[in-house]
Amino acid sequence: MTLPLSIAQKLLLLQQTEKLPASNFSHDVVDELLQDGILIKQMQGRGKAHYLLASPHALEHYLHNRFGIKDLAGFVQKMSVDTATKSEAVETSSNSKARKIRSFTGFLVNCIEPVDVQMNDMPFPLIPQKGVFTYIADYTNFSVAEDVTIIGIENAENFNNLDQQAYLFTGIKALFVTRYPYSSDLVKWLQSIPNSYIHFGDYDFAGLNIFLNEYHRHFEDKASYFIPDNIEALFEQYGNRDLYNNQNSFELEPSHSAYDTLKPIIDLLHKHKKGLEQEILIGEK
């Protein structure tokens, strides 16, 4: 599958705006971007839907690994010119046919305290080591004990500095996970195990959308959002008004199955008219 110019143009536009109507954004590539968590589908009103990016960096990484496109703007510009040469196509998409480049499967895991895990029914201890993470490639044969809580971390800085966030997770036997490289492998693994899942992301509307559309909808009965005890004080001291003003189009209906889980965050967002990035939790506050 190649990336059509029309879809590339819309993705480029999406990098420059908050969202685009879903009605004019239909293709197999779009379905793939949704499945792999690069695009988020946001419902608004009756039958109306919009697409927004989970992360500009995620899109760049995905296009590079999936299509060999290193520069989306350059790809669109050169492919829009009827006289674009074959060498230009090679330059912008790594090869003349923009063929699929298969990226690694799997995801990264980390821990604060040692966790016993298994691969192919063989046990091995997962030991915390600053600056070292374990990459689980053969995730279909990877397992953990049922009493281990899986905590998904969105931002790399938080995942890299777990030792400075141990105060948040006292009393929890946890395995920390993060997607890499922005694929659906982590969700597939989470669907296959009975363990509870806690999502640790940003406290803004984009963060809630990632949780709802990429995780909660797949296993809602075992998924929750991590909320620290001092969340309101953090909003007051470190909240960012731009995170609220630029994302406040999101609304969650009370009838939604995740409403009770997310209501404390939604109430604080509207009360303080600020958003809060999870990096602020690195180091005891």
mmCIF file of N, CA, C and O in Angstrom, residues 59-126:
data_model
loop_
_atom_site.group_PDB
_atom_site.id
_atom_site.type_symbol
_atom_site.label_atom_id
_atom_site.label_comp_id
_atom_site.label_asym_id
_atom_site.label_seq_id
_atom_site.Cartn_x
_atom_site.Cartn_y
_atom_site.Cartn_z
ATOM 1 N N LEU A 59 3.029 10.620 14.123
ATOM 2 C CA LEU A 59 2.761 10.582 12.684
ATOM 3 C C LEU A 59 4.067 10.555 11.902
ATOM 4 O O LEU A 59 4.218 9.767 10.958
ATOM 5 N N GLU A 60 5.020 11.414 12.259
ATOM 6 C CA GLU A 60 6.302 11.462 11.563
ATOM 7 C C GLU A 60 7.004 10.104 11.639
ATOM 8 O O GLU A 60 7.521 9.597 10.639
ATOM 9 N N HIS A 61 7.029 9.539 12.832
ATOM 10 C CA HIS A 61 7.681 8.239 13.045
ATOM 11 C C HIS A 61 6.975 7.163 12.224
ATOM 12 O O HIS A 61 7.615 6.319 11.595
ATOM 13 N N TYR A 62 5.659 7.186 12.225
ATOM 14 C CA TYR A 62 4.865 6.177 11.522
ATOM 15 C C TYR A 62 5.092 6.256 10.013
ATOM 16 O O TYR A 62 5.307 5.233 9.344
ATOM 17 N N LEU A 63 5.019 7.461 9.447
ATOM 18 C CA LEU A 63 5.190 7.631 8.004
ATOM 19 C C LEU A 63 6.581 7.180 7.565
ATOM 20 O O LEU A 63 6.749 6.605 6.483
ATOM 21 N N HIS A 64 7.565 7.443 8.416
ATOM 22 C CA HIS A 64 8.931 7.031 8.088
ATOM 23 C C HIS A 64 9.040 5.516 8.063
ATOM 24 O O HIS A 64 9.601 4.928 7.127
ATOM 25 N N ASN A 65 8.485 4.845 9.069
ATOM 26 C CA ASN A 65 8.591 3.394 9.162
ATOM 27 C C ASN A 65 7.643 2.661 8.224
ATOM 28 O O ASN A 65 7.987 1.597 7.699
ATOM 29 N N ARG A 66 6.461 3.216 8.001
ATOM 30 C CA ARG A 66 5.448 2.532 7.188
ATOM 31 C C ARG A 66 5.624 2.777 5.698
ATOM 32 O O ARG A 66 5.478 1.866 4.878
ATOM 33 N N PHE A 67 5.979 4.012 5.330
ATOM 34 C CA PHE A 67 6.049 4.372 3.916
ATOM 35 C C PHE A 67 7.419 4.884 3.480
ATOM 36 O O PHE A 67 7.615 5.184 2.306
ATOM 37 N N GLY A 68 8.344 5.024 4.415
ATOM 38 C CA GLY A 68 9.649 5.540 4.055
ATOM 39 C C GLY A 68 9.666 7.035 3.814
ATOM 40 O O GLY A 68 10.609 7.566 3.227
ATOM 41 N N ILE A 69 8.636 7.746 4.262
ATOM 42 C CA ILE A 69 8.531 9.186 4.046
ATOM 43 C C ILE A 69 9.181 9.908 5.218
ATOM 44 O O ILE A 69 8.690 9.864 6.340
ATOM 45 N N LYS A 70 10.286 10.588 4.936
ATOM 46 C CA LYS A 70 11.008 11.295 5.980
ATOM 47 C C LYS A 70 10.509 12.719 6.168
ATOM 48 O O LYS A 70 10.701 13.314 7.231
ATOM 49 N N ASP A 71 9.915 13.291 5.112
ATOM 50 C CA ASP A 71 9.470 14.684 5.144
ATOM 51 C C ASP A 71 8.117 14.765 4.455
ATOM 52 O O ASP A 71 8.032 14.741 3.221
ATOM 53 N N LEU A 72 7.045 14.846 5.245
ATOM 54 C CA LEU A 72 5.697 14.842 4.676
ATOM 55 C C LEU A 72 5.472 16.058 3.786
ATOM 56 O O LEU A 72 4.899 15.944 2.698
ATOM 57 N N ALA A 73 5.906 17.222 4.233
ATOM 58 C CA ALA A 73 5.723 18.432 3.428
ATOM 59 C C ALA A 73 6.469 18.316 2.103
ATOM 60 O O ALA A 73 5.948 18.693 1.043
ATOM 61 N N GLY A 74 7.695 17.790 2.148
ATOM 62 C CA GLY A 74 8.460 17.592 0.920
ATOM 63 C C GLY A 74 7.815 16.576 0.002
ATOM 64 O O GLY A 74 7.800 16.738 -1.224
ATOM 65 N N PHE A 75 7.281 15.508 0.586
ATOM 66 C CA PHE A 75 6.588 14.482 -0.194
ATOM 67 C C PHE A 75 5.393 15.083 -0.920
ATOM 68 O O PHE A 75 5.205 14.868 -2.128
ATOM 69 N N VAL A 76 4.579 15.860 -0.212
ATOM 70 C CA VAL A 76 3.402 16.476 -0.819
ATOM 71 C C VAL A 76 3.806 17.451 -1.908
ATOM 72 O O VAL A 76 3.220 17.467 -3.005
ATOM 73 N N GLN A 77 4.800 18.267 -1.634
ATOM 74 C CA GLN A 77 5.223 19.274 -2.608
ATOM 75 C C GLN A 77 5.710 18.638 -3.907
ATOM 76 O O GLN A 77 5.308 19.038 -4.999
ATOM 77 N N LYS A 78 6.564 17.644 -3.778
ATOM 78 C CA LYS A 78 7.149 17.049 -4.979
ATOM 79 C C LYS A 78 6.160 16.151 -5.715
ATOM 80 O O LYS A 78 6.165 16.082 -6.945
ATOM 81 N N MET A 79 5.292 15.461 -4.976
ATOM 82 C CA MET A 79 4.312 14.610 -5.630
ATOM 83 C C MET A 79 3.157 15.411 -6.233
ATOM 84 O O MET A 79 2.392 14.899 -7.034
ATOM 85 N N SER A 80 3.038 16.677 -5.851
ATOM 86 C CA SER A 80 1.992 17.527 -6.412
ATOM 87 C C SER A 80 2.391 18.087 -7.768
ATOM 88 O O SER A 80 1.545 18.591 -8.517
ATOM 89 N N VAL A 81 3.659 18.005 -8.092
ATOM 90 C CA VAL A 81 4.145 18.533 -9.365
ATOM 91 C C VAL A 81 4.106 17.422 -10.414
ATOM 92 O O VAL A 81 4.684 16.358 -10.227
ATOM 93 N N ASP A 82 3.409 17.689 -11.503
ATOM 94 C CA ASP A 82 3.238 16.672 -12.549
ATOM 95 C C ASP A 82 4.570 16.189 -13.101
ATOM 96 O O ASP A 82 4.697 15.056 -13.561
ATOM 97 N N THR A 83 5.595 17.027 -13.067
ATOM 98 C CA THR A 83 6.883 16.675 -13.648
ATOM 99 C C THR A 83 7.842 16.071 -12.632
ATOM 100 O O THR A 83 9.039 15.989 -12.883
ATOM 101 N N ALA A 84 7.305 15.689 -11.496
ATOM 102 C CA ALA A 84 8.168 15.099 -10.468
ATOM 103 C C ALA A 84 8.926 13.915 -11.045
ATOM 104 O O ALA A 84 8.359 13.052 -11.688
ATOM 105 N N THR A 85 10.210 13.874 -10.824
ATOM 106 C CA THR A 85 11.033 12.820 -11.400
ATOM 107 C C THR A 85 11.081 11.604 -10.491
ATOM 108 O O THR A 85 10.759 11.658 -9.311
ATOM 109 N N LYS A 86 11.514 10.517 -11.074
ATOM 110 C CA LYS A 86 11.641 9.291 -10.294
ATOM 111 C C LYS A 86 12.656 9.464 -9.173
ATOM 112 O O LYS A 86 12.463 8.960 -8.060
ATOM 113 N N SER A 87 13.755 10.199 -9.439
ATOM 114 C CA SER A 87 14.755 10.412 -8.405
ATOM 115 C C SER A 87 14.188 11.214 -7.249
ATOM 116 O O SER A 87 14.540 10.991 -6.086
ATOM 117 N N GLU A 88 13.279 12.170 -7.535
ATOM 118 C CA GLU A 88 12.648 12.941 -6.466
ATOM 119 C C GLU A 88 11.749 12.041 -5.630
ATOM 120 O O GLU A 88 11.633 12.201 -4.416
ATOM 121 N N ALA A 89 11.077 11.100 -6.301
ATOM 122 C CA ALA A 89 10.226 10.161 -5.564
ATOM 123 C C ALA A 89 11.062 9.317 -4.621
ATOM 124 O O ALA A 89 10.679 9.054 -3.491
ATOM 125 N N VAL A 90 12.253 8.888 -5.108
ATOM 126 C CA VAL A 90 13.155 8.107 -4.260
ATOM 127 C C VAL A 90 13.603 8.939 -3.072
ATOM 128 O O VAL A 90 13.638 8.476 -1.931
ATOM 129 N N GLU A 91 13.910 10.209 -3.319
ATOM 130 C CA GLU A 91 14.413 11.079 -2.263
ATOM 131 C C GLU A 91 13.386 11.301 -1.176
ATOM 132 O O GLU A 91 13.705 11.322 0.015
ATOM 133 N N THR A 92 12.123 11.460 -1.547
ATOM 134 C CA THR A 92 11.096 11.807 -0.566
ATOM 135 C C THR A 92 10.434 10.602 0.069
ATOM 136 O O THR A 92 9.851 10.713 1.132
ATOM 137 N N SER A 93 10.488 9.439 -0.566
ATOM 138 C CA SER A 93 9.815 8.279 0.017
ATOM 139 C C SER A 93 10.706 7.046 0.073
ATOM 140 O O SER A 93 10.215 5.934 0.184
ATOM 141 N N SER A 94 12.013 7.232 -0.043
ATOM 142 C CA SER A 94 13.017 6.181 0.105
ATOM 143 C C SER A 94 13.084 5.215 -1.073
ATOM 144 O O SER A 94 14.035 4.487 -1.213
ATOM 145 N N ASN A 95 12.044 5.160 -1.915
ATOM 146 C CA ASN A 95 12.077 4.306 -3.086
ATOM 147 C C ASN A 95 11.019 4.760 -4.062
ATOM 148 O O ASN A 95 10.062 5.439 -3.697
ATOM 149 N N SER A 96 11.150 4.369 -5.324
ATOM 150 C CA SER A 96 10.281 4.907 -6.363
ATOM 151 C C SER A 96 8.835 4.474 -6.227
ATOM 152 O O SER A 96 7.937 5.131 -6.724
ATOM 153 N N LYS A 97 8.581 3.360 -5.565
ATOM 154 C CA LYS A 97 7.211 2.871 -5.406
ATOM 155 C C LYS A 97 6.645 3.180 -4.025
ATOM 156 O O LYS A 97 5.505 2.837 -3.749
ATOM 157 N N ALA A 98 7.387 3.861 -3.207
ATOM 158 C CA ALA A 98 6.964 4.165 -1.828
ATOM 159 C C ALA A 98 6.414 2.927 -1.157
ATOM 160 O O ALA A 98 5.358 2.930 -0.545
ATOM 161 N N ARG A 99 7.156 1.819 -1.276
ATOM 162 C CA ARG A 99 6.652 0.553 -0.764
ATOM 163 C C ARG A 99 6.635 0.544 0.758
ATOM 164 O O ARG A 99 7.328 1.317 1.409
ATOM 165 N N LYS A 100 5.873 -0.364 1.280
ATOM 166 C CA LYS A 100 5.766 -0.498 2.729
ATOM 167 C C LYS A 100 7.090 -0.941 3.333
ATOM 168 O O LYS A 100 7.762 -1.833 2.834
ATOM 169 N N ILE A 101 7.476 -0.283 4.407
ATOM 170 C CA ILE A 101 8.647 -0.692 5.178
ATOM 171 C C ILE A 101 8.148 -1.214 6.520
ATOM 172 O O ILE A 101 7.555 -0.481 7.295
ATOM 173 N N ARG A 102 8.370 -2.480 6.798
ATOM 174 C CA ARG A 102 7.826 -3.077 8.005
ATOM 175 C C ARG A 102 8.651 -2.672 9.215
ATOM 176 O O ARG A 102 9.858 -2.846 9.255
ATOM 177 N N SER A 103 7.989 -2.127 10.208
ATOM 178 C CA SER A 103 8.672 -1.748 11.438
ATOM 179 C C SER A 103 8.631 -2.912 12.432
ATOM 180 O O SER A 103 7.946 -3.898 12.235
ATOM 181 N N PHE A 104 9.383 -2.793 13.526
ATOM 182 C CA PHE A 104 9.395 -3.823 14.548
ATOM 183 C C PHE A 104 8.011 -3.983 15.164
ATOM 184 O O PHE A 104 7.256 -3.028 15.289
ATOM 185 N N THR A 105 7.704 -5.209 15.569
ATOM 186 C CA THR A 105 6.503 -5.447 16.360
ATOM 187 C C THR A 105 6.868 -5.378 17.831
ATOM 188 O O THR A 105 8.031 -5.552 18.208
ATOM 189 N N GLY A 106 5.846 -5.145 18.675
ATOM 190 C CA GLY A 106 6.079 -5.189 20.109
ATOM 191 C C GLY A 106 6.018 -3.849 20.796
ATOM 192 O O GLY A 106 5.520 -2.863 20.244
ATOM 193 N N PHE A 107 6.535 -3.825 22.040
ATOM 194 C CA PHE A 107 6.456 -2.629 22.863
ATOM 195 C C PHE A 107 7.524 -2.703 23.953
ATOM 196 O O PHE A 107 8.153 -3.744 24.171
ATOM 197 N N LEU A 108 7.726 -1.577 24.638
ATOM 198 C CA LEU A 108 8.714 -1.488 25.704
ATOM 199 C C LEU A 108 8.068 -1.713 27.068
ATOM 200 O O LEU A 108 6.915 -1.315 27.282
ATOM 201 N N VAL A 109 8.808 -2.332 27.984
ATOM 202 C CA VAL A 109 8.346 -2.507 29.361
ATOM 203 C C VAL A 109 9.427 -1.998 30.310
ATOM 204 O O VAL A 109 10.612 -1.946 29.970
ATOM 205 N N ASN A 110 8.983 -1.623 31.497
ATOM 206 C CA ASN A 110 9.879 -1.094 32.515
ATOM 207 C C ASN A 110 9.277 -1.395 33.878
ATOM 208 O O ASN A 110 8.107 -1.812 33.976
ATOM 209 N N CYS A 111 10.024 -1.196 34.935
ATOM 210 C CA CYS A 111 9.505 -1.471 36.268
ATOM 211 C C CYS A 111 10.218 -0.615 37.302
ATOM 212 O O CYS A 111 11.321 -0.109 37.062
ATOM 213 N N ILE A 112 9.576 -0.455 38.442
ATOM 214 C CA ILE A 112 10.182 0.227 39.593
ATOM 215 C C ILE A 112 10.744 -0.794 40.570
ATOM 216 O O ILE A 112 11.828 -0.623 41.119
ATOM 217 N N GLU A 113 9.988 -1.870 40.774
ATOM 218 C CA GLU A 113 10.416 -2.996 41.587
ATOM 219 C C GLU A 113 10.512 -4.222 40.688
ATOM 220 O O GLU A 113 9.847 -4.291 39.650
ATOM 221 N N PRO A 114 11.335 -5.215 41.011
ATOM 222 C CA PRO A 114 11.435 -6.418 40.178
ATOM 223 C C PRO A 114 10.070 -7.064 39.945
ATOM 224 O O PRO A 114 9.229 -7.133 40.837
ATOM 225 N N VAL A 115 9.851 -7.530 38.732
ATOM 226 C CA VAL A 115 8.595 -8.176 38.353
ATOM 227 C C VAL A 115 8.939 -9.487 37.653
ATOM 228 O O VAL A 115 9.795 -9.521 36.763
ATOM 229 N N ASP A 116 8.288 -10.561 38.052
ATOM 230 C CA ASP A 116 8.481 -11.846 37.390
ATOM 231 C C ASP A 116 7.570 -11.929 36.170
ATOM 232 O O ASP A 116 6.351 -11.803 36.269
ATOM 233 N N VAL A 117 8.173 -12.142 34.999
ATOM 234 C CA VAL A 117 7.414 -12.266 33.757
ATOM 235 C C VAL A 117 7.827 -13.565 33.072
ATOM 236 O O VAL A 117 8.772 -14.232 33.499
ATOM 237 N N GLN A 118 7.108 -13.914 32.018
ATOM 238 C CA GLN A 118 7.412 -15.142 31.292
ATOM 239 C C GLN A 118 7.425 -14.874 29.794
ATOM 240 O O GLN A 118 6.626 -14.090 29.281
ATOM 241 N N MET A 119 8.311 -15.558 29.096
ATOM 242 C CA MET A 119 8.346 -15.560 27.645
ATOM 243 C C MET A 119 8.414 -16.999 27.184
ATOM 244 O O MET A 119 9.318 -17.738 27.597
ATOM 245 N N ASN A 120 7.431 -17.396 26.381
ATOM 246 C CA ASN A 120 7.343 -18.789 25.929
ATOM 247 C C ASN A 120 7.328 -19.756 27.116
ATOM 248 O O ASN A 120 7.985 -20.804 27.106
ATOM 249 N N ASP A 121 6.585 -19.377 28.158
ATOM 250 C CA ASP A 121 6.407 -20.176 29.368
ATOM 251 C C ASP A 121 7.687 -20.358 30.183
ATOM 252 O O ASP A 121 7.738 -21.183 31.096
ATOM 253 N N MET A 122 8.698 -19.584 29.859
ATOM 254 C CA MET A 122 9.947 -19.629 30.619
ATOM 255 C C MET A 122 10.062 -18.346 31.443
ATOM 256 O O MET A 122 9.997 -17.235 30.906
ATOM 257 N N PRO A 123 10.207 -18.479 32.777
ATOM 258 C CA PRO A 123 10.269 -17.287 33.627
ATOM 259 C C PRO A 123 11.597 -16.554 33.518
ATOM 260 O O PRO A 123 12.646 -17.168 33.299
ATOM 261 N N PHE A 124 11.522 -15.248 33.627
ATOM 262 C CA PHE A 124 12.745 -14.459 33.778
ATOM 263 C C PHE A 124 12.402 -13.201 34.573
ATOM 264 O O PHE A 124 11.315 -12.633 34.422
ATOM 265 N N PRO A 125 13.286 -12.779 35.450
ATOM 266 C CA PRO A 125 13.006 -11.612 36.288
ATOM 267 C C PRO A 125 13.274 -10.318 35.525
ATOM 268 O O PRO A 125 14.286 -10.187 34.836
ATOM 269 N N LEU A 126 12.342 -9.399 35.664
ATOM 270 C CA LEU A 126 12.515 -8.069 35.089
ATOM 271 C C LEU A 126 13.030 -7.161 36.197
ATOM 272 O O LEU A 126 12.347 -6.915 37.181
#
